[in-house]
Amino acid sequence: MAPTVPLAVLALVALVAPGLGVAPPGCDYPAHRWCSSRDAAAACQVQSRCPSLPRPAAAPVQLSLYYESLCPACRQFLVLKLFPTWLLLPAEMLNITLVPYGNAQERNVSGKWDFRCQHGPEECLGNMMEACLMHEAQNFSTYFPVIFCLESGSSVTKNLEACLQIYAPELDSGRVTACVQGDTGMALMHHNAQATEALQPPHQYVPWITVNGPCVPPQKHTDELQAQAEASLLGLVCQLYEGEKPEVCGGSKAPKLPSGCSR
């Protein structure tokens, strides 16, 4: 008696096999395995006929914020736009990089870096505190709520202890202070200065936002993207993300995508 072939396999062969089951060039899989994996489907040119295949993981939208700790517009964007958007979206949708420096200037004085900030020495201190906080905490979900607390409070430079107690009690404020007062803080600010000066196009104001995602090369800034981020950051990220979107994206205002992008 001939072996029995399951009906499901026969149906699959009929569904996916072009030319009565003849494998296309480069396909080394039997017809009943063409939909067994993404590699097999690609080799046998049947991706569109394999609806059960898992979708590939989508890359997160990358957003970098170049800012100053005491800049009113920077604080407004971080507190009212960036932080709420981060809270609303799944972690895999959005990666954020914070670069506190902005319109500051640095110079080398007798082998040591000296910084001059747009809003004075207090802002330089705030920039370095936040840079050191990131360095010591490492984990974004640990330090971002603390920075939000600092930027939304009455004083960026005087509320570190209180903000740490609320949002990151496991982090010792003494470590952050030691960083600020030592060579590490200077090195971190020098790094931020270099990153800011390397921007293309050069930054002209703060906050300065760069984004990358589909149709948007890495670390791109345009007036259009800046305006969209400031008007509806949630809507922009939802539009740029290529993966499955959460329910919150359904109610967000969808901005016009950058030129050359489509959905």
CSV table of N, CA, C and O in Angstrom, one decimal, residues 128 132 135-136 178-189:
chain,number,residue,atom,x,y,z
A,128,MET,N,26.3,68.6,33.3
A,128,MET,CA,27.3,67.5,33.7
A,128,MET,C,26.6,66.6,34.7
A,128,MET,O,26.9,65.4,34.7
A,132,CYS,N,26.5,62.6,34.0
A,132,CYS,CA,27.0,61.7,35.0
A,132,CYS,C,26.0,60.8,35.5
A,132,CYS,O,26.3,59.6,35.8
A,135,HIS,N,25.8,58.1,33.0
A,135,HIS,CA,27.0,57.2,33.1
A,135,HIS,C,26.9,56.3,34.3
A,135,HIS,O,27.2,55.1,34.2
A,136,GLU,N,26.4,56.8,35.4
A,136,GLU,CA,26.4,55.9,36.6
A,136,GLU,C,25.2,54.9,36.6
A,136,GLU,O,25.4,53.8,37.0
A,178,ALA,N,30.5,62.5,42.8
A,178,ALA,CA,32.0,62.2,42.5
A,178,ALA,C,32.3,62.3,41.0
A,178,ALA,O,33.4,62.9,40.7
A,179,CYS,N,31.4,61.9,40.2
A,179,CYS,CA,31.6,62.0,38.7
A,179,CYS,C,31.6,63.5,38.3
A,179,CYS,O,32.5,63.9,37.6
A,180,VAL,N,30.7,64.3,38.8
A,180,VAL,CA,30.6,65.7,38.5
A,180,VAL,C,31.9,66.4,38.9
A,180,VAL,O,32.4,67.3,38.2
A,181,GLN,N,32.4,66.1,40.1
A,181,GLN,CA,33.6,66.8,40.6
A,181,GLN,C,34.9,66.2,40.1
A,181,GLN,O,35.9,66.8,40.4
A,182,GLY,N,34.9,65.1,39.4
A,182,GLY,CA,36.1,64.5,39.0
A,182,GLY,C,36.4,64.6,37.5
A,182,GLY,O,35.6,65.3,36.7
A,183,ASP,N,37.3,63.8,37.0
A,183,ASP,CA,37.7,63.8,35.6
A,183,ASP,C,36.7,63.2,34.7
A,183,ASP,O,36.6,63.5,33.6
A,184,THR,N,35.9,62.2,35.3
A,184,THR,CA,34.9,61.5,34.5
A,184,THR,C,33.9,62.5,34.0
A,184,THR,O,33.5,62.4,32.8
A,185,GLY,N,33.4,63.4,34.8
A,185,GLY,CA,32.4,64.4,34.3
A,185,GLY,C,33.0,65.2,33.2
A,185,GLY,O,32.2,65.5,32.2
A,186,MET,N,34.2,65.7,33.3
A,186,MET,CA,34.8,66.5,32.2
A,186,MET,C,34.9,65.7,30.9
A,186,MET,O,34.6,66.2,29.9
A,187,ALA,N,35.3,64.4,31.1
A,187,ALA,CA,35.4,63.6,29.9
A,187,ALA,C,34.0,63.3,29.2
A,187,ALA,O,33.9,63.3,28.0
A,188,LEU,N,33.0,63.2,30.0
A,188,LEU,CA,31.7,63.0,29.5
A,188,LEU,C,31.2,64.2,28.8
A,188,LEU,O,30.6,64.1,27.7
A,189,MET,N,31.5,65.4,29.3
A,189,MET,CA,31.1,66.6,28.7
A,189,MET,C,31.9,66.9,27.4
A,189,MET,O,31.3,67.4,26.4
